[in-house]
Coordinates of C-alpha atoms and ligand atoms in Angstrom, one line a residue:
X30 CA -38.7 9.1 -26.5
X31 CA -38.3 12.8 -27.6
X32 CA -35.4 13.3 -30.2
X33 CA -32.9 16.1 -28.8
X34 CA -31.2 18.1 -31.6
X35 CA -27.5 18.2 -31.3
X36 CA -26.3 21.7 -32.5
X37 CA -22.5 21.6 -32.5
X38 CA -20.8 25.1 -32.3
X39 CA -17.1 23.7 -31.9
X40 CA -16.3 25.7 -35.4
X41 CA -17.8 29.1 -34.0
X42 CA -18.1 29.4 -30.3
X43 CA -15.4 26.8 -29.8
X44 CA -13.0 28.4 -32.3
X45 CA -13.6 31.7 -30.1
X46 CA -11.6 30.1 -27.2
X47 CA -8.4 32.0 -26.7
X48 CA -5.5 30.3 -28.5
X49 CA -7.8 27.7 -30.5
X50 CA -8.0 29.2 -34.0
X51 CA -8.3 26.9 -36.9
X52 CA -7.4 27.3 -40.7
X53 CA -10.0 26.6 -43.4
X54 CA -8.5 23.2 -44.1
X55 CA -8.6 22.2 -40.5
X56 CA -12.3 23.3 -40.2
X57 CA -13.3 21.1 -43.0
X58 CA -11.6 18.3 -41.6
X59 CA -13.6 18.8 -38.2
X60 CA -16.9 19.4 -39.9
X61 CA -16.5 16.2 -41.9
X62 CA -16.0 14.4 -38.5
X63 CA -18.9 15.9 -37.0
X64 CA -21.1 14.8 -40.0
X65 CA -19.5 11.2 -39.3
X66 CA -20.4 11.8 -35.6
X67 CA -23.9 12.5 -36.6
X68 CA -24.5 15.9 -35.2
X69 CA -27.8 17.7 -36.4
X70 CA -26.5 21.0 -37.1
X71 CA -23.0 22.4 -37.7
X72 CA -22.4 26.1 -36.7
X73 CA -19.4 26.7 -38.9
X74 CA -18.5 30.2 -38.1
X75 CA -19.3 33.7 -38.1
X76 CA -18.9 34.7 -41.7
X77 CA -18.9 38.4 -41.3
X78 CA -16.0 38.1 -38.7
X79 CA -13.3 37.7 -41.2
X80 CA -12.4 36.6 -44.7
X81 CA -11.0 33.3 -43.4
X82 CA -14.5 32.7 -41.5
X83 CA -16.4 33.5 -44.6
X84 CA -14.3 31.0 -46.7
X85 CA -14.3 28.3 -44.0
X86 CA -18.2 28.5 -43.6
X87 CA -18.8 28.3 -47.5
X88 CA -16.3 25.4 -47.9
X89 CA -18.1 23.4 -45.1
X90 CA -21.6 24.3 -46.7
X91 CA -20.0 23.2 -50.2
X92 CA -18.4 20.0 -49.0
X93 CA -20.2 18.5 -45.8
X94 CA -23.2 16.6 -46.5
X95 CA -25.8 15.3 -44.0
X96 CA -26.1 18.1 -41.1
X97 CA -27.6 21.5 -41.4
X98 CA -24.8 24.0 -42.0
X99 CA -25.5 27.1 -40.0
X100 CA -23.7 30.5 -39.9
X101 CA -23.9 33.1 -37.2
X102 CA -24.9 36.8 -37.9
X103 CA -25.7 39.9 -35.7
X104 CA -29.1 41.4 -36.2
X105 CA -27.9 43.4 -39.0
X106 CA -28.7 43.2 -42.9
X107 CA -24.8 43.3 -43.8
X108 CA -24.3 40.2 -41.5
X109 CA -27.3 38.3 -42.6
X110 CA -26.5 39.0 -46.2
X111 CA -22.8 37.7 -45.8
X112 CA -24.1 34.8 -43.7
X113 CA -26.5 33.7 -46.5
X114 CA -23.6 33.9 -49.1
X115 CA -21.6 31.5 -47.1
X116 CA -24.1 28.9 -46.2
X117 CA -26.1 29.2 -49.7
X118 CA -24.4 26.3 -51.2
X119 CA -25.7 24.0 -48.5
X120 CA -29.0 22.1 -49.4
X121 CA -29.7 22.3 -45.4
X122 CA -28.7 25.9 -44.4
X123 CA -29.5 28.2 -41.6
X124 CA -29.1 31.6 -40.6
X125 CA -28.5 32.2 -37.0
X126 CA -29.0 35.8 -35.8
X127 CA -28.7 37.2 -32.4
X128 CA -29.3 40.2 -30.3
X129 CA -28.8 40.9 -26.6
X130 CA -31.9 41.3 -24.5
X131 CA -30.6 41.7 -20.8
X132 CA -30.8 45.2 -19.2
X133 CA -27.0 45.4 -18.8
X134 CA -26.4 44.6 -22.6
X135 CA -29.1 46.9 -24.0
X136 CA -27.9 49.7 -21.9
X137 CA -24.0 49.6 -21.9
X138 CA -23.2 47.6 -25.1
X139 CA -26.0 48.1 -27.5
X140 CA -27.1 51.6 -26.3
X141 CA -30.7 50.6 -27.4
X142 CA -33.9 50.6 -25.5
X143 CA -36.1 47.4 -25.1
X144 CA -38.5 48.6 -27.7
X145 CA -35.6 49.2 -30.2
X146 CA -34.2 45.9 -29.3
X147 CA -37.6 44.0 -29.9
X148 CA -38.0 45.8 -33.5
X149 CA -34.5 45.0 -34.5
X150 CA -34.6 41.5 -33.4
X151 CA -38.0 40.8 -35.3
X152 CA -36.9 42.8 -38.4
X153 CA -33.7 40.7 -38.5
X154 CA -35.4 37.5 -38.3
X155 CA -38.1 38.9 -41.0
X156 CA -35.0 39.7 -43.4
X157 CA -33.2 36.3 -42.5
X158 CA -36.4 34.6 -43.4
X159 CA -36.7 36.3 -46.8
X160 CA -33.5 34.4 -47.6
X161 CA -33.9 31.3 -46.3
X162 CA -36.6 29.2 -44.6
X163 CA -34.4 27.8 -41.5
X164 CA -33.7 30.8 -39.2
X165 CA -32.6 30.6 -35.5
X166 CA -32.6 33.6 -33.2
X167 CA -30.9 34.1 -30.0
X168 CA -31.6 36.7 -27.2
X169 CA -28.1 36.9 -26.1
X170 CA -27.6 36.9 -22.2
X171 CA -31.1 35.5 -22.0
X172 CA -30.4 34.1 -18.5
X173 CA -30.1 37.5 -17.2
X174 CA -32.9 39.1 -19.2
X175 CA -36.2 40.2 -17.5
X176 CA -38.6 37.1 -18.3
X177 CA -41.5 39.5 -19.3
X178 CA -39.3 41.2 -21.9
X179 CA -37.8 37.8 -23.0
X180 CA -41.3 36.2 -23.3
X181 CA -42.1 39.2 -25.5
X182 CA -39.0 38.9 -27.6
X183 CA -39.4 35.2 -27.9
X184 CA -42.8 35.6 -29.1
X185 CA -42.1 38.4 -31.4
X186 CA -39.4 36.4 -33.4
X187 CA -41.6 33.2 -33.7
X188 CA -44.4 35.3 -35.5
X189 CA -41.6 36.9 -37.6
X190 CA -40.7 33.2 -38.8
X191 CA -37.9 32.0 -36.5
X192 CA -38.1 28.2 -36.6
X193 CA -35.5 28.0 -33.5
X194 CA -35.2 30.1 -30.6
X195 CA -32.2 29.5 -28.7
X196 CA -32.0 30.5 -25.0
X197 CA -28.3 31.4 -24.1
X198 CA -26.8 31.5 -20.7
X199 CA -23.9 33.6 -22.3
X200 CA -22.0 34.5 -19.1
X201 CA -22.7 31.0 -17.4
X202 CA -24.3 32.7 -14.5
X203 CA -27.6 30.8 -14.3
X204 CA -28.1 27.6 -11.9
X205 CA -29.8 24.3 -12.8
X206 CA -33.0 24.9 -11.2
X207 CA -33.4 28.6 -12.1
X208 CA -32.5 27.9 -15.9
X209 CA -34.9 25.0 -16.0
X210 CA -37.6 27.5 -14.7
X211 CA -36.9 30.0 -17.4
X212 CA -37.4 27.3 -20.1
X213 CA -40.5 26.2 -18.3
X214 CA -42.0 29.8 -18.0
X215 CA -41.4 30.4 -21.7
X216 CA -43.4 27.3 -22.4
X217 CA -46.2 28.4 -20.4
X218 CA -46.3 32.0 -21.2
X219 CA -45.4 32.3 -24.9
X220 CA -48.6 31.5 -26.8
X221 CA -46.8 30.5 -29.9
X222 CA -43.8 28.7 -28.5
X223 CA -44.9 25.3 -30.1
X224 CA -44.3 26.9 -33.5
X225 CA -40.6 26.8 -32.8
X226 CA -37.9 24.5 -31.5
X227 CA -36.6 25.6 -28.2
X228 CA -32.7 25.6 -27.9
X229 CA -30.2 26.2 -25.3
X230 CA -26.8 27.6 -25.3
X231 CA -24.9 27.5 -21.8
X232 CA -21.6 28.6 -21.1
X233 CA -19.5 27.1 -18.3
X234 CA -18.2 29.9 -16.0
X235 CA -19.6 28.2 -12.9
X236 CA -18.9 24.7 -14.2
X237 CA -22.7 24.2 -14.7
X238 CA -23.2 24.3 -18.6
X239 CA -23.9 20.6 -18.7
X240 CA -26.2 20.7 -15.9
X241 CA -28.2 23.7 -17.0
X242 CA -28.5 22.2 -20.5
X243 CA -29.8 19.1 -19.1
X244 CA -32.2 21.0 -16.9
X245 CA -33.4 22.7 -19.8
X246 CA -34.2 19.6 -21.6
X247 CA -36.2 18.2 -18.5
X248 CA -38.2 21.6 -19.0
X249 CA -38.9 21.1 -22.7
X250 CA -35.8 22.3 -24.7
X251 CA -35.4 20.2 -27.6
X252 CA -32.1 21.3 -29.0
X253 CA -28.8 21.7 -27.3
X254 CA -25.8 23.8 -28.4
X255 CA -22.6 22.3 -27.3
X256 CA -19.0 21.9 -28.6
X257 CA -16.7 19.1 -28.6
X258 CA -14.4 19.0 -25.5
X259 CA -16.4 21.8 -24.1
X260 CA -14.4 24.5 -26.1
X261 CA -15.9 27.9 -26.3
X262 CA -15.4 31.5 -25.0
X263 CA -13.7 31.9 -21.4
X264 CA -14.7 28.6 -19.4
X265 CA -16.3 27.1 -22.6
X266 CA -19.6 25.8 -23.7
X267 CA -21.4 22.7 -22.5
X268 CA -19.6 19.7 -23.9
X269 CA -21.1 17.6 -26.6
X270 CA -19.8 14.4 -25.1
X271 CA -21.2 15.1 -21.6
X272 CA -24.8 16.0 -23.1
X273 CA -24.8 13.0 -25.3
X274 CA -23.5 10.6 -23.0
X275 CA -25.8 11.8 -20.1
X276 CA -28.8 11.3 -22.5
X277 CA -27.5 7.9 -23.4
X278 CA -26.6 6.6 -19.9
X279 CA -29.8 8.1 -18.4
X280 CA -32.3 7.5 -21.4
X281 CA -35.2 6.6 -19.2
X282 CA -34.7 9.5 -17.0
X283 CA -34.6 12.1 -19.8
X284 CA -37.1 10.1 -22.1
X285 CA -34.7 11.6 -24.9
X286 CA -32.2 10.2 -27.4
X287 CA -29.9 11.9 -30.0
X288 CA -28.6 10.8 -33.4
X289 CA -25.1 10.8 -32.4
X290 CA -22.9 7.8 -33.2
X291 CA -21.4 7.6 -29.7
X292 CA -18.5 5.4 -30.9
X293 CA -17.2 8.3 -32.7
X294 CA -16.9 10.6 -29.7
X295 CA -13.4 9.5 -28.7
X296 CA -11.8 10.0 -32.1
X297 CA -13.7 13.4 -32.7
X298 CA -12.4 14.5 -29.3
X299 CA -8.9 13.9 -30.3
X300 CA -9.1 15.3 -33.5
X301 CA -10.5 18.6 -32.1
X302 CA -7.8 18.5 -29.4
X303 CA -5.1 18.0 -32.0
X304 CA -6.1 20.6 -34.5
X305 CA -6.9 23.2 -32.0
X306 CA -3.9 22.6 -29.7
X307 CA -6.1 22.7 -26.7
X308 CA -5.1 19.7 -24.3
X309 CA -8.0 17.8 -22.6
X310 CA -7.3 17.5 -19.0
X311 CA -7.1 14.0 -17.7
X312 CA -10.1 14.0 -15.4
X313 CA -12.3 15.5 -17.9
X314 CA -15.8 13.7 -18.1
X315 CA -16.1 11.3 -21.0
X316 CA -13.1 12.1 -23.1
X317 CA -10.4 12.8 -20.5
X318 CA -7.3 10.3 -20.3
X319 CA -8.6 9.0 -17.0
X320 CA -12.3 8.6 -17.7
X321 CA -11.8 4.9 -18.1
X322 CA -8.8 4.2 -16.1
X323 CA -8.7 2.5 -12.8
X324 CA -5.8 2.7 -10.4
X325 CA -7.2 1.9 -6.8
X326 CA -6.9 -1.9 -6.1
X327 CA -10.5 -1.9 -4.9
X328 CA -11.8 -0.6 -8.0
X329 CA -9.5 -2.8 -10.3
X330 CA -10.8 -6.0 -8.5
X331 CA -14.5 -4.9 -8.9
X332 CA -14.1 -4.0 -12.5
X333 CA -12.3 -7.1 -13.2
X334 CA -15.3 -9.2 -11.6
X335 CA -18.1 -6.8 -13.1
X336 CA -17.4 -3.9 -15.2
X337 CA -20.5 -2.2 -14.1
X338 CA -19.4 -1.9 -10.4
X339 CA -17.4 1.2 -11.2
X340 CA -18.2 1.9 -15.1
X341 CA -21.5 3.4 -15.7
X342 CA -20.8 3.3 -19.7
X343 CA -18.5 1.0 -21.7
X344 CA -15.4 2.5 -23.1
X345 CA -16.4 0.8 -26.2
X346 CA -19.5 2.9 -26.3
X347 CA -17.5 6.1 -27.0
X348 CA -15.0 4.2 -29.3
X349 CA -12.3 3.3 -27.0
X350 CA -11.0 -0.3 -27.1
X351 CA -10.9 -0.9 -23.4
X352 CA -10.7 0.4 -19.9
X353 CA -7.2 1.0 -18.7
X354 CA -5.8 -0.7 -15.6
X355 CA -3.2 2.0 -14.4
X356 CA -0.7 0.2 -12.2
X357 CA 0.5 2.4 -9.4
X358 CA 1.0 2.4 -5.7
X359 CA -2.9 1.9 -5.0
X360 CA -3.2 -1.2 -7.6
X361 CA -3.6 -4.4 -5.9
X362 CA -2.7 -8.2 -6.9
X363 CA -5.6 -8.7 -9.4
X364 CA -4.4 -5.9 -11.7
X365 CA -0.8 -6.8 -11.3
X366 CA -1.7 -10.7 -12.0
X367 CA -3.6 -9.5 -15.1
X368 CA -0.7 -7.2 -16.3
X369 CA 1.9 -10.2 -15.8
X370 CA -0.2 -12.4 -17.7
X371 CA -0.7 -9.8 -20.5
X372 CA 3.0 -9.3 -20.7
X373 CA 3.3 -13.2 -21.4
X374 CA 5.1 -14.2 -18.1
X375 CA 4.3 -17.3 -16.0
X376 CA 5.2 -17.0 -12.3
X377 CA 5.3 -19.4 -9.7
X378 CA 3.6 -18.2 -6.7
X379 CA 6.9 -17.4 -4.8
X380 CA 8.1 -15.4 -7.8
X381 CA 4.8 -13.6 -8.1
X382 CA 4.9 -12.5 -4.5
X383 CA 8.5 -11.3 -4.8
X384 CA 7.8 -9.3 -8.2
X385 CA 4.6 -7.9 -6.6
X386 CA 6.4 -6.7 -3.6
X387 CA 9.2 -5.1 -5.7
X388 CA 6.4 -3.6 -8.0
X389 CA 4.9 -2.2 -4.7
X390 CA 8.2 -0.7 -3.7
X391 CA 8.7 0.9 -7.4
X392 CA 5.4 2.3 -7.1
X393 CA 6.2 4.3 -4.1
X394 CA 9.1 5.8 -5.7
X395 CA 7.8 6.4 -9.1
X396 CA 4.4 7.9 -10.4
X397 CA 4.0 6.1 -13.7
X398 CA 4.7 2.5 -14.1
X399 CA 5.0 1.3 -17.6
X400 CA 5.0 -2.2 -19.0
X401 CA 8.9 -1.9 -19.4
X402 CA 9.1 -1.4 -15.6
X403 CA 7.0 -4.4 -15.0
X404 CA 9.1 -6.5 -17.4
X405 CA 12.4 -5.5 -15.8
X406 CA 11.1 -6.3 -12.4
X407 CA 10.0 -9.8 -13.3
X408 CA 13.2 -10.4 -15.3
X409 CA 15.4 -9.3 -12.5
X410 CA 13.1 -11.5 -10.2
X411 CA 13.7 -14.6 -12.3
X412 CA 17.5 -14.1 -12.3
X413 CA 17.4 -13.3 -8.6
X414 CA 16.3 -16.9 -8.0
X415 CA 19.7 -18.1 -9.5
X416 CA 21.9 -15.6 -7.5
X417 CA 24.8 -16.7 -5.3
X418 CA 25.5 -13.2 -4.0
X419 CA 22.4 -10.8 -3.6
X420 CA 23.1 -7.1 -3.1
X421 CA 21.9 -6.0 0.3
X422 CA 22.8 -2.4 -0.2
X423 CA 25.1 0.3 -1.7
X424 CA 26.2 3.5 -0.5
X425 CA 28.2 5.8 -2.5
X426 CA 30.0 9.2 -1.7
X427 CA 30.8 11.1 -5.1
X428 CA 31.2 14.4 -6.5
X429 CA 33.5 16.8 -8.5
X430 CA 35.7 17.6 -5.4
X431 CA 35.8 14.4 -3.6
X432 CA 37.3 11.0 -4.3
X433 CA 34.5 8.3 -5.1
X434 CA 34.0 5.8 -2.2
X435 CA 31.6 2.7 -2.4
X436 CA 30.4 0.7 0.7
X437 CA 28.8 -2.4 -0.5
X438 CA 26.9 -5.0 1.5
X439 CA 26.1 -8.2 -0.2
X440 CA 24.3 -11.3 1.0
X441 CA 25.3 -15.0 0.5
X442 CA 23.4 -18.0 2.4
X443 CA 22.0 -15.5 4.6
X444 CA 25.3 -14.1 5.8
X445 CA 26.0 -10.4 5.1
X446 CA 29.7 -9.4 3.8
X447 CA 30.6 -5.6 3.4
X448 CA 33.5 -4.1 1.8
X449 CA 34.6 -0.3 1.0
X450 CA 36.6 0.6 -2.2
X451 CA 37.6 3.9 -3.8
X452 CA 38.1 3.8 -7.8
X453 CA 37.7 6.2 -11.0
X454 CA 34.0 6.8 -10.4
X455 CA 31.2 5.6 -8.3
X456 CA 30.4 2.6 -10.4
X457 CA 34.2 1.6 -10.5
X458 CA 34.2 1.9 -6.7
X459 CA 31.4 -0.2 -6.1
X460 CA 32.7 -2.9 -8.5
X461 CA 36.0 -2.8 -6.8
X462 CA 34.2 -3.5 -3.4
X463 CA 32.3 -6.3 -4.8
X464 CA 35.6 -7.8 -5.9
X465 CA 37.0 -7.4 -2.3
X466 CA 34.1 -9.4 -0.9
X467 CA 34.2 -12.3 -3.6
X468 CA 38.1 -12.1 -3.2
X469 CA 38.4 -12.2 -6.9
X470 CA 39.1 -9.7 -9.9
X471 CA 37.3 -9.8 -12.8
X472 CA 37.9 -7.9 -16.3
X473 CA 34.9 -5.6 -17.3
X474 CA 35.0 -5.5 -21.1
X475 CA 31.8 -3.7 -21.9
X476 CA 29.5 -1.5 -19.8
X477 CA 26.2 0.2 -21.0
X478 CA 23.4 2.0 -19.3
X479 CA 20.0 3.0 -20.9
X480 CA 16.6 3.8 -19.7
X481 CA 14.0 1.3 -20.1
X482 CA 11.0 3.3 -19.4
X483 CA 9.8 7.1 -19.7
X484 CA 10.3 10.1 -17.5
X485 CA 12.9 11.4 -15.1
X486 CA 12.0 8.7 -12.7
X487 CA 12.4 5.9 -15.3
X488 CA 14.0 2.6 -14.7
X489 CA 17.6 2.5 -15.8
X490 CA 19.0 -0.8 -17.1
X491 CA 22.9 -1.6 -16.9
X492 CA 24.5 -4.5 -19.0
X493 CA 28.0 -5.6 -18.5
X494 CA 30.1 -8.1 -20.2
X495 CA 32.9 -9.6 -18.0
X496 CA 35.8 -11.9 -19.1
X497 CA 36.9 -14.7 -17.0
X498 CA 39.4 -17.3 -18.0
X499 CA 38.6 -16.4 -21.8
X500 CA 34.8 -16.7 -21.6
X501 CA 32.6 -13.8 -21.6
X502 CA 29.6 -13.5 -19.1
X503 CA 26.7 -11.2 -19.4
X504 CA 25.1 -9.4 -16.8
X505 CA 21.9 -7.2 -16.5
X506 CA 20.3 -5.1 -13.6
X507 CA 17.7 -2.6 -13.3
X508 CA 16.9 0.0 -10.8
X509 CA 15.5 3.6 -10.8
X510 CA 19.0 4.2 -9.2
X511 CA 21.6 3.8 -11.9
X512 CA 24.4 2.9 -9.5
X513 CA 22.2 0.3 -8.0
X514 CA 21.4 -1.0 -11.6
X515 CA 25.1 -1.1 -12.3
X516 CA 26.0 -3.1 -9.3
X517 CA 23.2 -5.6 -10.0
X518 CA 24.5 -6.1 -13.5
X519 CA 28.0 -6.7 -12.3
X520 CA 26.6 -9.1 -9.6
X521 CA 24.6 -11.0 -12.1
X522 CA 27.7 -11.7 -14.4
X523 CA 29.8 -12.7 -11.3
X524 CA 27.0 -15.0 -10.1
X525 CA 27.3 -16.6 -13.5
X526 CA 30.9 -17.1 -13.3
X527 CA 30.5 -18.6 -9.8
X528 CA 27.8 -21.1 -10.9
X529 CA 29.8 -22.2 -13.8
X530 CA 32.8 -23.0 -11.1
Ligands
KIV602 O1 -23.1 33.0 -25.6 C1 -24.0 33.2 -26.5 O2 -25.0 34.1 -26.2 C2 -23.7 33.2 -27.9 C3 -24.8 33.6 -28.8 C4 -24.2 34.0 -30.0 C5 -25.6 32.5 -29.1 O3 -22.6 32.5 -28.3
ZN603 ZN1 -21.8 31.4 -26.7

């Protein structure tokens, strides 16, 4: 098994994500967590870029023990000096210097000839090497560079003392087969290639950063540069969690391993997301909110029977407690039964069937079903069993310019009764219509309405107190429709009164 070095660039390339900037304290907190996670190298920043970056890299170099602490520098003496000053305090320090080698970058950005670029790269590595032993060189935009020139530069910088040569797909242009071939060609054409570790650094402009990095590993790369949650310039970098978990889940295929404590992945991902303010998309591989969530009934049943039917890694392997069974319109009886038990209810088959049907009806109306929704359904199911009058339907006309009118239909012993009434508002009108059907007047002494779950489509819970012959009767009703909830609450109090009679 080959060890794959994990080089984390969350604090450098990741922090270059628009809107993701971090202060020194936050960078230190992330670096400390990266050390716990077990990354081999932390690229802590670009020290010449700003005073803040310099301070953050030096603080990380002073405080964080374990990983190599690396700083980025252009192929310029002043950059390399500043970078060295920042990483100097780490026992394990690295200078990472870079210069573009693609025709487009050399001509338009650097305005240098290939020979000048070659010489500047070699000189930069020699200078960095005079300061510290561990030197990395990146031929920027390597994936769009001419292969002969790339081979020449790689050979030159290794001769100059580079211990790691990193091959970046700077603009995320490459595709896996092609990128793998670049790495393979370097191995077959650069005579001194085995004197350095070959690394890759892939951007995600075509969504191929992880695939390109893995293809490079298959072709001999032994260091991968990546970031937590795939942060980075534009569409980001290869994401650490995807690379690491691919190597973990498909160990045999890659014949490789990393030193990452995978159970720290979820915690690290959440920390980076909260400190950078970069929200993780729900369907992001490994760390997205839905990565271990199952909604479809067939999947939920499968996972309950044997988790590996639909899970290729355990949630525990990335530090989550368990998979999540999301109850929604695609969920089936098995998941609903599991939830009912978890919430501590014991339902007889008839109650269960009714509650399940109510849940399905609610799931059609409401996107997210919370535990409170299920509780509300079950509680109203249990009280429905003891009902004398049951609500069949309620129809309301109401508004600022019209007199409210309620048409209520109730069922008793399988017979339908209906009545219409007008009152002070829609609820009062409905209550008056109920009183007409029941042929009795009741005194409402308290009425309250609250939401028992979250969101615009939350379940509303109405509570009433009704006075009858000196006694107080409570009633409770729930529905996503507040009028329906109010009617159910009044009816449940009236049913109590009638049962007492
Ligand atoms: O994308 C890139 O080429 C880089 C280099 C500095 C390695 O970030
Ligand atoms: Zn980059």
